[in-house]
XYZ file of C-alpha atoms in Angstrom:
660
model
C 102.176 -155.315 91.688
C 100.714 -151.865 90.072
C 102.868 -150.128 87.331
C 103.345 -146.702 88.148
C 103.104 -145.902 84.258
C 99.300 -146.800 84.531
C 98.694 -142.865 85.173
C 99.803 -142.010 81.645
C 97.003 -143.363 79.977
C 95.080 -140.261 80.852
C 94.437 -137.624 77.921
C 96.687 -134.522 78.374
C 95.325 -132.125 81.013
C 93.070 -134.502 82.501
C 92.156 -134.633 86.346
C 94.410 -137.488 86.669
C 97.444 -135.956 84.805
C 97.175 -132.449 86.544
C 96.905 -134.585 89.919
C 99.986 -136.277 89.020
C 101.542 -133.242 87.670
C 101.051 -131.546 90.914
C 102.525 -134.418 93.179
C 105.854 -134.475 91.312
C 108.339 -131.982 90.793
C 109.381 -130.931 87.245
C 113.012 -129.346 87.745
C 113.485 -129.052 84.060
C 110.091 -128.224 82.693
C 110.416 -124.294 83.333
C 113.557 -123.991 81.325
C 112.331 -126.003 78.391
C 109.375 -123.614 78.386
C 110.920 -120.784 78.520
C 113.621 -121.988 75.876
C 110.369 -122.888 73.622
C 109.101 -119.739 73.896
C 112.096 -118.024 73.004
C 112.172 -120.058 70.003
C 108.664 -119.968 68.853
C 108.392 -116.036 69.482
C 112.043 -114.987 68.484
C 111.775 -112.642 65.377
C 112.789 -112.892 62.089
C 116.369 -111.765 61.750
C 116.227 -111.129 58.056
C 115.616 -107.437 58.537
C 112.709 -107.566 55.772
C 109.742 -108.164 57.719
C 106.437 -106.569 56.344
C 103.874 -105.051 58.486
C 100.744 -106.961 59.219
C 97.468 -105.832 59.878
C 96.313 -105.688 63.400
C 93.469 -108.302 62.478
C 95.719 -110.690 60.979
C 98.643 -110.433 63.485
C 95.940 -111.116 66.418
C 94.842 -114.519 64.633
C 98.494 -115.531 64.095
C 99.316 -114.909 67.809
C 96.170 -116.588 68.947
C 97.177 -119.473 66.509
C 100.792 -119.632 67.799
C 99.623 -119.377 71.489
C 97.088 -122.689 70.937
C 100.000 -124.365 69.283
C 102.366 -123.242 72.345
C 100.162 -124.693 75.083
C 99.559 -127.862 73.267
C 103.442 -128.373 72.966
C 103.606 -127.490 76.604
C 100.822 -130.369 77.200
C 103.072 -132.592 74.988
C 105.988 -131.370 77.587
C 104.481 -132.350 80.803
C 103.602 -135.827 79.387
C 107.242 -136.415 78.444
C 108.166 -135.658 81.885
C 105.578 -138.104 83.756
C 106.804 -140.327 81.345
C 110.249 -140.081 82.005
C 109.917 -139.585 85.757
C 107.325 -142.789 85.818
C 109.817 -144.645 83.317
C 112.858 -143.990 85.644
C 110.671 -145.339 88.541
C 109.831 -148.560 86.615
C 113.506 -149.319 85.678
C 114.110 -148.835 89.031
C 111.754 -151.111 90.049
C 112.625 -153.773 87.528
C 116.384 -153.423 88.765
C 114.785 -154.300 92.200
C 113.819 -157.441 90.781
C 116.552 -158.434 88.965
C 118.557 -158.426 92.464
C 116.103 -160.782 93.816
C 116.820 -164.323 93.890
C 114.665 -165.485 91.120
C 114.379 -168.259 88.887
C 116.311 -167.863 85.383
C 113.556 -167.442 83.635
C 112.262 -164.677 85.682
C 115.358 -162.954 85.422
C 115.077 -162.941 81.804
C 111.717 -161.666 81.315
C 112.562 -158.915 83.956
C 115.690 -158.065 81.597
C 113.354 -157.579 78.406
C 110.760 -155.552 80.176
C 113.344 -153.301 81.393
C 114.918 -152.957 77.703
C 111.425 -152.406 76.286
C 110.525 -149.751 79.364
C 114.052 -148.170 77.847
C 112.790 -147.898 74.485
C 109.415 -146.661 75.332
C 110.968 -143.724 77.343
C 113.558 -142.933 74.323
C 110.560 -142.998 71.616
C 108.550 -140.374 73.835
C 111.172 -138.359 74.251
C 111.859 -138.538 70.320
C 108.209 -137.904 69.591
C 108.158 -134.797 72.027
C 110.968 -133.243 70.095
C 109.487 -134.071 66.803
C 106.292 -132.307 67.971
C 108.324 -129.134 69.085
C 110.159 -129.325 65.722
C 106.804 -129.264 63.838
C 105.596 -126.393 65.996
C 108.982 -124.164 65.131
C 108.698 -125.284 61.326
C 104.974 -124.143 61.062
C 105.535 -120.987 62.998
C 108.228 -120.072 60.224
C 106.347 -121.099 57.076
C 103.079 -119.674 58.503
C 105.367 -116.176 58.583
C 106.160 -116.396 55.005
C 102.826 -117.049 53.976
C 101.344 -114.437 55.623
C 104.457 -112.085 54.570
C 103.221 -113.257 50.880
C 100.002 -112.275 51.447
C 100.393 -109.247 53.098
C 102.873 -108.145 50.621
C 100.189 -108.320 47.631
C 97.629 -106.136 50.014
C 100.327 -103.883 50.587
C 101.438 -103.439 46.896
C 97.631 -102.900 46.161
C 97.121 -100.372 49.126
C 100.522 -98.378 47.907
C 99.080 -98.594 44.393
C 95.990 -96.626 45.626
C 97.395 -94.313 47.827
C 99.876 -93.245 44.713
C 97.082 -92.921 42.653
C 95.269 -91.040 45.118
C 98.110 -88.738 45.959
C 98.877 -88.102 42.318
C 95.376 -87.021 41.784
C 95.603 -84.706 44.932
C 98.812 -83.167 43.828
C 97.306 -82.631 40.545
C 94.363 -80.701 41.838
C 96.690 -78.255 43.549
C 98.764 -77.656 40.682
C 95.734 -76.963 38.808
C 94.252 -74.677 41.579
C 98.060 -72.891 41.528
C 97.499 -72.378 37.817
C 93.871 -70.845 37.834
C 95.151 -68.505 40.367
C 98.602 -67.436 38.566
C 97.214 -67.785 35.158
C 96.551 -64.444 32.962
C 94.091 -64.836 30.441
C 93.449 -62.576 27.110
C 90.291 -60.909 27.141
C 89.037 -62.073 23.757
C 89.721 -65.675 24.943
C 85.745 -66.034 25.433
C 85.248 -66.145 21.976
C 87.661 -68.916 20.876
C 86.134 -71.965 21.959
C 86.058 -74.426 18.895
C 88.632 -72.761 17.118
C 91.956 -73.708 19.262
C 94.075 -74.392 16.378
C 96.698 -71.836 17.855
C 96.031 -72.684 21.456
C 98.242 -75.671 22.825
C 98.344 -77.399 26.178
C 102.006 -78.514 27.836
C 102.959 -81.510 25.691
C 102.237 -84.920 26.584
C 100.195 -85.436 29.860
C 99.264 -87.915 32.366
C 98.973 -91.036 29.809
C 102.449 -92.624 29.358
C 101.749 -96.243 28.333
C 100.107 -97.812 25.387
C 96.635 -98.279 24.824
C 95.249 -101.324 22.810
C 96.032 -100.026 19.552
C 99.797 -99.270 20.485
C 99.093 -95.575 20.182
C 99.823 -92.937 22.707
C 96.731 -91.042 23.980
C 96.648 -87.942 25.947
C 94.940 -84.326 25.851
C 95.082 -82.865 22.172
C 97.061 -79.952 21.449
C 93.652 -77.826 21.595
C 92.282 -79.209 23.983
C 93.000 -76.816 26.743
C 91.033 -73.982 26.343
C 90.592 -70.328 28.032
C 89.584 -70.940 31.647
C 86.123 -69.602 31.105
C 85.748 -72.697 28.674
C 88.107 -75.277 30.146
C 86.581 -77.889 32.438
C 88.602 -78.422 35.481
C 88.241 -81.635 37.162
C 90.975 -83.964 39.205
C 90.920 -87.691 40.274
C 90.051 -87.163 43.739
C 87.925 -84.312 43.460
C 85.226 -83.585 40.810
C 84.234 -79.603 41.547
C 82.493 -77.390 39.233
C 83.156 -73.490 39.459
C 81.847 -71.629 42.438
C 79.561 -68.879 41.947
C 78.803 -65.759 44.090
C 75.375 -66.219 43.084
C 73.240 -68.100 45.392
C 71.391 -71.075 44.340
C 67.791 -69.641 45.182
C 68.768 -66.325 43.477
C 69.364 -68.208 40.172
C 66.634 -70.336 40.561
C 64.253 -67.448 40.465
C 65.086 -67.208 36.905
C 63.320 -70.467 36.101
C 60.436 -69.534 37.759
C 59.798 -66.315 36.112
C 60.351 -68.050 32.508
C 57.502 -69.021 30.086
C 57.162 -71.480 27.288
C 57.858 -68.582 24.744
C 60.835 -67.271 26.775
C 63.475 -69.710 26.600
C 65.791 -70.186 29.676
C 69.331 -69.122 29.084
C 71.066 -70.103 32.271
C 70.779 -72.638 35.128
C 72.156 -72.622 38.658
C 75.629 -73.021 38.547
C 77.398 -76.040 39.576
C 78.148 -76.326 43.007
C 81.803 -76.906 44.463
C 81.402 -80.524 45.841
C 84.313 -82.757 46.575
C 84.126 -86.648 45.760
C 86.830 -89.164 46.271
C 86.817 -90.379 42.543
C 89.204 -93.432 42.849
C 87.438 -94.791 45.953
C 84.399 -95.639 43.517
C 85.815 -95.853 40.306
C 88.532 -98.621 41.597
C 85.734 -101.243 42.157
C 84.329 -100.270 38.274
C 87.247 -101.688 36.454
C 86.151 -104.206 33.356
C 81.917 -103.587 34.603
C 79.134 -102.198 32.611
C 78.513 -99.059 34.340
C 75.171 -98.702 33.620
C 74.430 -101.741 36.596
C 76.823 -99.848 38.760
C 74.804 -97.437 41.416
C 76.839 -93.828 40.931
C 76.406 -90.766 43.264
C 74.821 -87.994 41.383
C 78.434 -86.388 41.631
C 79.123 -87.829 38.360
C 75.954 -86.578 36.229
C 74.872 -83.750 34.552
C 71.310 -82.275 35.104
C 69.335 -84.148 32.268
C 68.548 -87.462 31.535
C 70.147 -89.443 28.526
C 66.662 -89.295 26.751
C 67.438 -85.466 26.634
C 70.599 -86.098 25.835
C 69.505 -87.925 22.862
C 66.940 -85.245 21.829
C 70.432 -83.100 21.769
C 70.953 -84.916 18.536
C 68.327 -82.079 16.739
C 70.378 -78.837 17.580
C 71.211 -78.725 14.157
C 68.005 -79.616 12.484
C 67.961 -76.880 10.010
C 70.856 -79.157 8.441
C 67.766 -81.609 7.796
C 65.554 -78.801 6.674
C 68.227 -77.789 3.886
C 68.654 -81.460 3.164
C 64.797 -81.783 2.558
C 64.895 -78.832 -0.033
C 68.020 -80.361 -2.238
C 66.822 -81.868 -5.443
C 70.174 -83.982 -6.127
C 70.570 -87.161 -3.840
C 74.106 -87.147 -3.503
C 73.919 -82.983 -2.435
C 71.228 -84.367 -0.061
C 73.378 -86.930 1.416
C 76.203 -84.422 2.145
C 73.721 -82.563 4.357
C 72.703 -85.634 6.198
C 76.438 -86.407 6.809
C 76.858 -83.053 8.194
C 74.025 -83.555 10.522
C 75.465 -86.738 11.673
C 78.798 -85.141 12.584
C 77.124 -82.154 14.202
C 75.326 -84.396 16.740
C 79.231 -84.860 18.458
C 79.811 -81.413 19.163
C 77.963 -81.106 22.044
C 80.281 -83.817 23.716
C 83.377 -81.974 23.492
C 83.366 -80.624 27.097
C 80.381 -82.634 28.779
C 82.551 -85.189 30.577
C 79.658 -85.475 33.163
C 77.469 -88.435 32.701
C 73.519 -87.875 31.824
C 71.088 -89.294 34.297
C 69.958 -93.100 33.164
C 66.317 -92.966 32.401
C 63.704 -95.339 34.729
C 61.842 -97.547 32.307
C 58.890 -95.971 31.194
C 60.444 -92.750 31.642
C 59.600 -89.941 28.428
C 60.840 -86.933 27.239
C 59.011 -84.756 24.670
C 60.039 -81.589 22.842
C 57.494 -79.927 21.336
C 59.218 -76.910 18.974
C 56.800 -76.992 16.223
C 55.842 -73.605 16.208
C 59.602 -71.993 16.650
C 61.476 -74.825 14.589
C 59.006 -77.060 12.665
C 59.694 -79.991 14.611
C 58.621 -82.185 17.725
C 60.508 -84.662 18.925
C 59.495 -88.063 21.593
C 61.859 -90.232 23.411
C 61.116 -93.342 25.681
C 62.926 -95.448 27.902
C 61.764 -98.979 26.421
C 64.356 -101.217 28.269
C 66.115 -101.085 31.354
C 68.553 -103.956 30.741
C 70.325 -103.218 28.626
C 69.248 -99.652 28.590
C 67.597 -98.811 25.826
C 65.781 -95.792 24.361
C 63.615 -95.104 21.673
C 63.308 -91.546 19.635
C 60.953 -90.184 17.166
C 61.110 -86.733 15.557
C 58.897 -85.323 12.848
C 59.013 -82.007 11.041
C 56.692 -79.955 9.083
C 59.486 -79.023 6.589
C 59.809 -82.418 5.383
C 61.819 -85.188 7.282
C 61.140 -87.872 10.154
C 63.864 -88.759 12.295
C 63.803 -92.295 14.519
C 66.102 -94.273 16.444
C 66.532 -96.711 19.117
C 69.955 -96.596 21.088
C 71.007 -99.050 23.273
C 74.180 -98.106 25.476
C 76.982 -100.301 26.176
C 80.072 -99.247 28.413
C 83.263 -100.588 29.715
C 85.611 -99.073 32.438
C 89.208 -100.049 31.335
C 90.964 -98.025 34.265
C 92.451 -95.346 31.968
C 90.024 -94.509 29.978
C 85.949 -95.196 29.763
C 84.313 -96.939 26.127
C 80.868 -95.827 25.581
C 79.502 -98.144 22.395
C 76.084 -97.096 21.389
C 73.997 -99.896 19.359
C 71.385 -99.645 16.877
C 70.424 -97.853 13.805
C 69.262 -94.154 12.993
C 66.943 -93.689 9.988
C 65.985 -90.241 8.370
C 63.147 -90.433 5.618
C 62.545 -87.401 3.620
C 59.078 -87.214 2.885
C 58.938 -85.243 -0.854
C 61.319 -87.882 -2.446
C 61.283 -90.904 -0.077
C 64.846 -91.098 0.539
C 65.423 -93.440 3.489
C 69.122 -92.851 4.896
C 70.212 -95.183 7.547
C 73.456 -94.937 10.044
C 75.231 -96.249 13.317
C 77.008 -94.370 15.867
C 80.744 -94.425 16.429
C 82.357 -95.065 19.901
C 83.139 -92.202 22.325
C 86.138 -92.499 24.573
C 86.416 -90.706 27.903
C 90.247 -90.404 28.539
C 92.099 -89.655 31.862
C 89.788 -91.136 34.316
C 91.721 -91.108 37.322
C 94.179 -88.616 36.909
C 94.403 -85.380 34.565
C 91.872 -83.575 32.603
C 88.909 -85.511 31.245
C 88.586 -85.338 27.945
C 86.608 -86.996 25.337
C 87.479 -88.526 21.618
C 84.886 -90.007 18.795
C 86.578 -93.039 16.756
C 85.321 -95.062 14.387
C 83.508 -94.870 11.008
C 79.816 -94.390 9.832
C 78.361 -95.612 6.528
C 75.360 -93.630 5.600
C 73.273 -95.316 3.134
C 70.217 -94.257 0.721
C 68.196 -97.079 0.604
C 66.327 -95.454 -2.383
C 69.037 -94.988 -4.632
C 72.013 -96.857 -3.174
C 73.958 -93.754 -2.719
C 76.694 -94.113 0.133
C 78.636 -91.708 2.237
C 81.586 -93.226 4.770
C 82.436 -91.190 7.148
C 86.378 -91.754 9.412
C 86.384 -90.241 12.771
C 90.226 -90.420 13.042
C 91.371 -91.189 16.804
C 93.944 -88.889 18.518
C 97.353 -90.095 18.580
C 99.979 -88.230 20.222
C 102.497 -88.825 17.506
C 100.055 -87.838 14.689
C 100.515 -84.197 13.067
C 96.763 -84.227 12.142
C 94.270 -82.036 13.368
C 92.399 -83.217 16.638
C 89.327 -84.574 16.157
C 89.529 -84.789 12.354
C 86.699 -86.133 10.234
C 86.857 -87.093 6.598
C 84.223 -88.542 4.230
C 83.630 -89.666 0.604
C 79.929 -89.176 -0.896
C 79.546 -92.047 -3.931
C 77.043 -93.421 -6.334
C 75.935 -97.025 -6.430
C 78.583 -97.680 -8.770
C 81.483 -96.427 -6.420
C 82.261 -93.155 -8.039
C 83.212 -90.458 -5.561
C 81.057 -87.306 -6.370
C 81.947 -85.313 -3.075
C 84.733 -85.023 -0.462
C 84.159 -83.961 3.017
C 86.469 -82.429 5.532
C 86.411 -81.057 9.093
C 86.412 -82.168 12.666
C 83.167 -83.431 15.008
C 83.663 -80.272 17.377
C 83.887 -77.157 14.663
C 82.757 -77.551 11.152
C 82.299 -79.565 8.253
C 82.791 -78.879 4.381
C 82.447 -80.401 1.294
C 83.889 -80.115 -2.185
C 82.685 -81.510 -5.437
C 85.081 -84.116 -6.935
C 86.268 -83.060 -10.279
C 87.780 -85.934 -12.701
C 91.139 -84.796 -14.185
C 93.018 -86.724 -16.581
C 95.759 -88.960 -14.726
C 99.171 -89.557 -16.421
C 98.209 -93.020 -18.168
C 95.146 -91.371 -19.888
C 92.656 -92.428 -16.948
C 90.425 -90.238 -14.460
C 92.236 -88.854 -11.443
C 90.881 -87.337 -8.355
C 91.086 -83.332 -8.087
C 93.517 -82.904 -5.563
C 92.729 -81.168 -2.204
C 94.330 -77.699 -2.634
C 92.956 -77.554 -6.122
C 89.603 -77.763 -4.942
C 89.770 -74.758 -2.008
C 87.800 -72.250 -4.170
C 85.124 -75.010 -4.577
C 84.690 -75.775 -0.936
C 81.330 -75.191 0.792
C 80.619 -74.863 4.488
C 78.189 -77.220 5.332
C 77.824 -77.080 9.129
C 79.626 -74.913 11.779
C 79.438 -75.071 15.638
C 77.409 -72.529 17.669
C 79.547 -70.962 20.507
C 78.555 -72.045 23.939
C 76.463 -69.443 26.177
C 77.990 -67.057 28.451
C 79.499 -68.713 31.635
C 79.018 -72.333 30.247
C 81.962 -73.599 32.373
C 79.777 -73.060 35.209
C 76.518 -74.950 34.012
C 78.155 -77.928 32.980
C 78.927 -76.747 29.294
C 75.122 -76.759 28.323
C 74.769 -75.666 24.775
C 71.732 -73.212 24.368
C 69.383 -76.301 23.709
C 70.402 -78.173 26.406
C 69.701 -75.092 29.036
C 66.262 -74.863 27.969
C 65.663 -78.974 28.031
C 65.034 -79.465 31.666
C 62.910 -76.167 32.203
C 59.633 -77.116 33.307
C 56.582 -77.088 31.227
C 53.039 -77.205 31.736
C 50.879 -80.309 30.194
C 53.863 -83.037 29.995
C 53.182 -86.515 30.824
C 54.053 -87.453 34.314
C 56.523 -89.716 33.057
C 58.654 -86.996 31.757
C 62.168 -86.530 32.620
C 61.406 -82.575 33.352
C 59.442 -84.100 36.983
C 61.958 -86.151 37.983
C 62.705 -85.358 41.468
C 66.510 -86.253 41.940
C 67.552 -84.771 38.972
C 65.460 -81.496 39.653
C 67.143 -81.652 43.231
C 70.759 -81.668 41.636
C 69.975 -79.221 38.979
C 69.146 -76.811 42.115
C 72.342 -77.630 43.659
C 70.908 -79.703 46.516
C 73.028 -83.176 45.801
C 72.846 -84.861 49.190
C 68.790 -84.859 48.509
C 69.183 -85.767 45.004
C 71.367 -88.749 46.078
C 68.909 -89.970 48.501
C 66.076 -89.705 46.230
C 67.868 -91.319 43.303
C 68.435 -94.294 45.826
C 64.388 -94.091 46.400
C 63.777 -94.440 42.586
C 66.234 -97.066 41.714
C 64.662 -99.231 44.959
C 61.200 -98.427 43.668
C 62.321 -99.565 40.256
C 63.694 -102.755 41.282
C 60.241 -103.530 43.318
C 58.301 -103.155 40.193
C 60.787 -105.517 38.228
C 60.550 -108.071 40.618
C 56.640 -107.566 40.451
C 56.789 -108.742 36.817
C 59.042 -111.285 37.500
C 56.787 -112.906 40.026
C 53.883 -112.183 38.025
C 55.362 -113.866 35.116
C 56.412 -117.312 37.000
C 52.893 -117.454 38.173
C 51.801 -117.496 34.862
C 53.808 -120.101 33.568
C 53.163 -121.946 36.736
C 49.128 -121.548 35.835
C 49.526 -121.867 32.391
C 47.516 -118.369 31.697
C 49.118 -116.012 29.200
C 51.359 -113.531 30.361
C 52.357 -110.202 28.303
C 55.928 -108.832 28.982
C 56.869 -105.520 29.642
C 55.667 -103.509 26.429
C 56.251 -99.558 25.804
C 53.852 -97.446 26.205
C 54.393 -95.062 23.034
C 56.396 -97.149 20.629
C 56.149 -100.813 19.534
C 58.910 -103.448 18.738
C 58.381 -104.577 15.013
C 61.105 -105.810 12.394
C 62.324 -102.838 10.344
C 61.877 -103.337 6.402
C 64.794 -101.809 5.629
C 67.614 -103.260 7.960
C 65.707 -106.277 9.122
C 66.179 -105.317 12.724
C 64.083 -105.686 15.385
C 63.703 -101.894 16.836
C 60.802 -99.822 18.588
C 58.576 -97.799 16.062
C 56.696 -94.683 17.429
C 53.173 -95.975 17.320
C 51.411 -92.807 17.790
C 48.679 -91.268 20.060
C 51.018 -89.354 22.207
C 50.532 -85.853 21.175
C 46.676 -86.287 20.890
C 46.889 -87.561 24.735
C 48.485 -84.464 25.551
C 45.837 -82.381 23.758
C 43.340 -84.264 25.609
C 45.705 -84.312 28.895
C 44.681 -87.893 29.151
C 47.426 -89.399 30.767
C 45.598 -92.541 32.411
C 47.688 -95.226 30.511
C 51.018 -93.800 31.977
C 52.885 -95.862 34.864
C 53.818 -94.395 38.186
C 57.484 -94.069 38.136
C 58.434 -91.411 40.115
């Protein structure tokens, strides 16, 4: 006799199962399915369900729908097993009622018991599968909630920061509309000891050194000098003068008549947070940035701005006393930071091989040349020489890190200053620049660290300390102090001032101490002997509309005839940005960067091919500078090899690469 249980050997949803399923009624299956669905899709009654994204919700529903379908198949199998098991037991009972030998009856009873156990086990299996589905559904919701909770927290944080930035923007606009400024405020830049801002600003937690940093008390200047910017909106002051009218002035200028203005910065909006949130902890020189962050000057031109107060080196060259000369060199070192006080925009990263020349031999007695000698890490070499008796050279590598609430810029490399008449050779390094309030609030810049200026011929030294601004400090903001010592360590001059305004020095006179020894002259006793070494020049009129450029900076990007084809003045994206055409500038910037990437890949491929063939391969070399070991600092640095000005005189630029 064929057992009716043989139909259960087919897999779920097989044709045989479908046929058997359709031929037999299932009175309890529909109710079971409804109960199962109510149990599976029942909402969490805890009341703390987090909203999930549409994608995650759809994926979760699809998974649960599949599991429910499988459980329905198992329920169908269970129904068939129960039905056929009942029929089997009925058949076995009929066998028991027949008059069979005793052994046969015993065997039939054993089969009947095993069939009953089989049906019970099948029911238990189905119930266990159903419990597993419910358990999986419950825990999957918990896991989904945990993941979504973290995502929502991140989104809420971003939205909160962006909302704060927008509110700050509205407050600044309201303040600009309501503030009434004194008429004589325009000339008070840099002398704001009496000015103040509204207490503590946006930074409310401690930095790595456990000091509170925010905009210093003298950071807020009158509106015609203050640089307004918010976290979600970077915009310059708008102007009624059209860009075309502004640019006409550039075309009318000549080399002798230096330009005194550039097109005003347009009022373009930019979502700062959407860009900067992905830059935390990264090297900014490797992150493509839109020109909205930039000012229309390259890093090579910014490096040339160190020469704005070149007359300090002219005066130092005339000093007969080496210690007095060192005081002027120290003042020149500090003066190079004065142009950064309001310059919160980023200069263009130079392309590899890009150059910038500044020929002021007739007007000021010096000329300067910069070249980008490395791309990663970015490095620029600079050489300036003066007929007034000095040479300045440096190779600067810029490293930077975005820390979330501030940006740290660390220049690496030594600066050399050599005086021709005496042979005095000075070297020093730059300090760290920190840009605060990156996300919310008014951007402001601070310089911090120490600089040791060494005269390698005499052994004289000057130690300069750039005091970092602290919210709790009573010191004047941007304070710089220094001491000039001879080789024995004896202090001869003391320096005091700020890196954005002025530097003074006074001669330290030894006085007899309480125990008969020498003691330094106290500061208040040296007031009469103080000498003003350097004082910052005032900014041009309407500088706040022109990126806070100094008089020198306004002239750096002016077009000049006869420069090398790699000169920064010819860089198209920088020129488009200066003229206010930022969308075109961004497109051109991408084209130049892609061209530079292709050139780098070609050099790498040539190097690999040369290695495989065993042929010599010369890596990239700078055109106007050569890398050699400095005999004084023992560092490898790029030193000017000459020939640039001779090539310019002949207008022979055949060796220049095509980078634009």
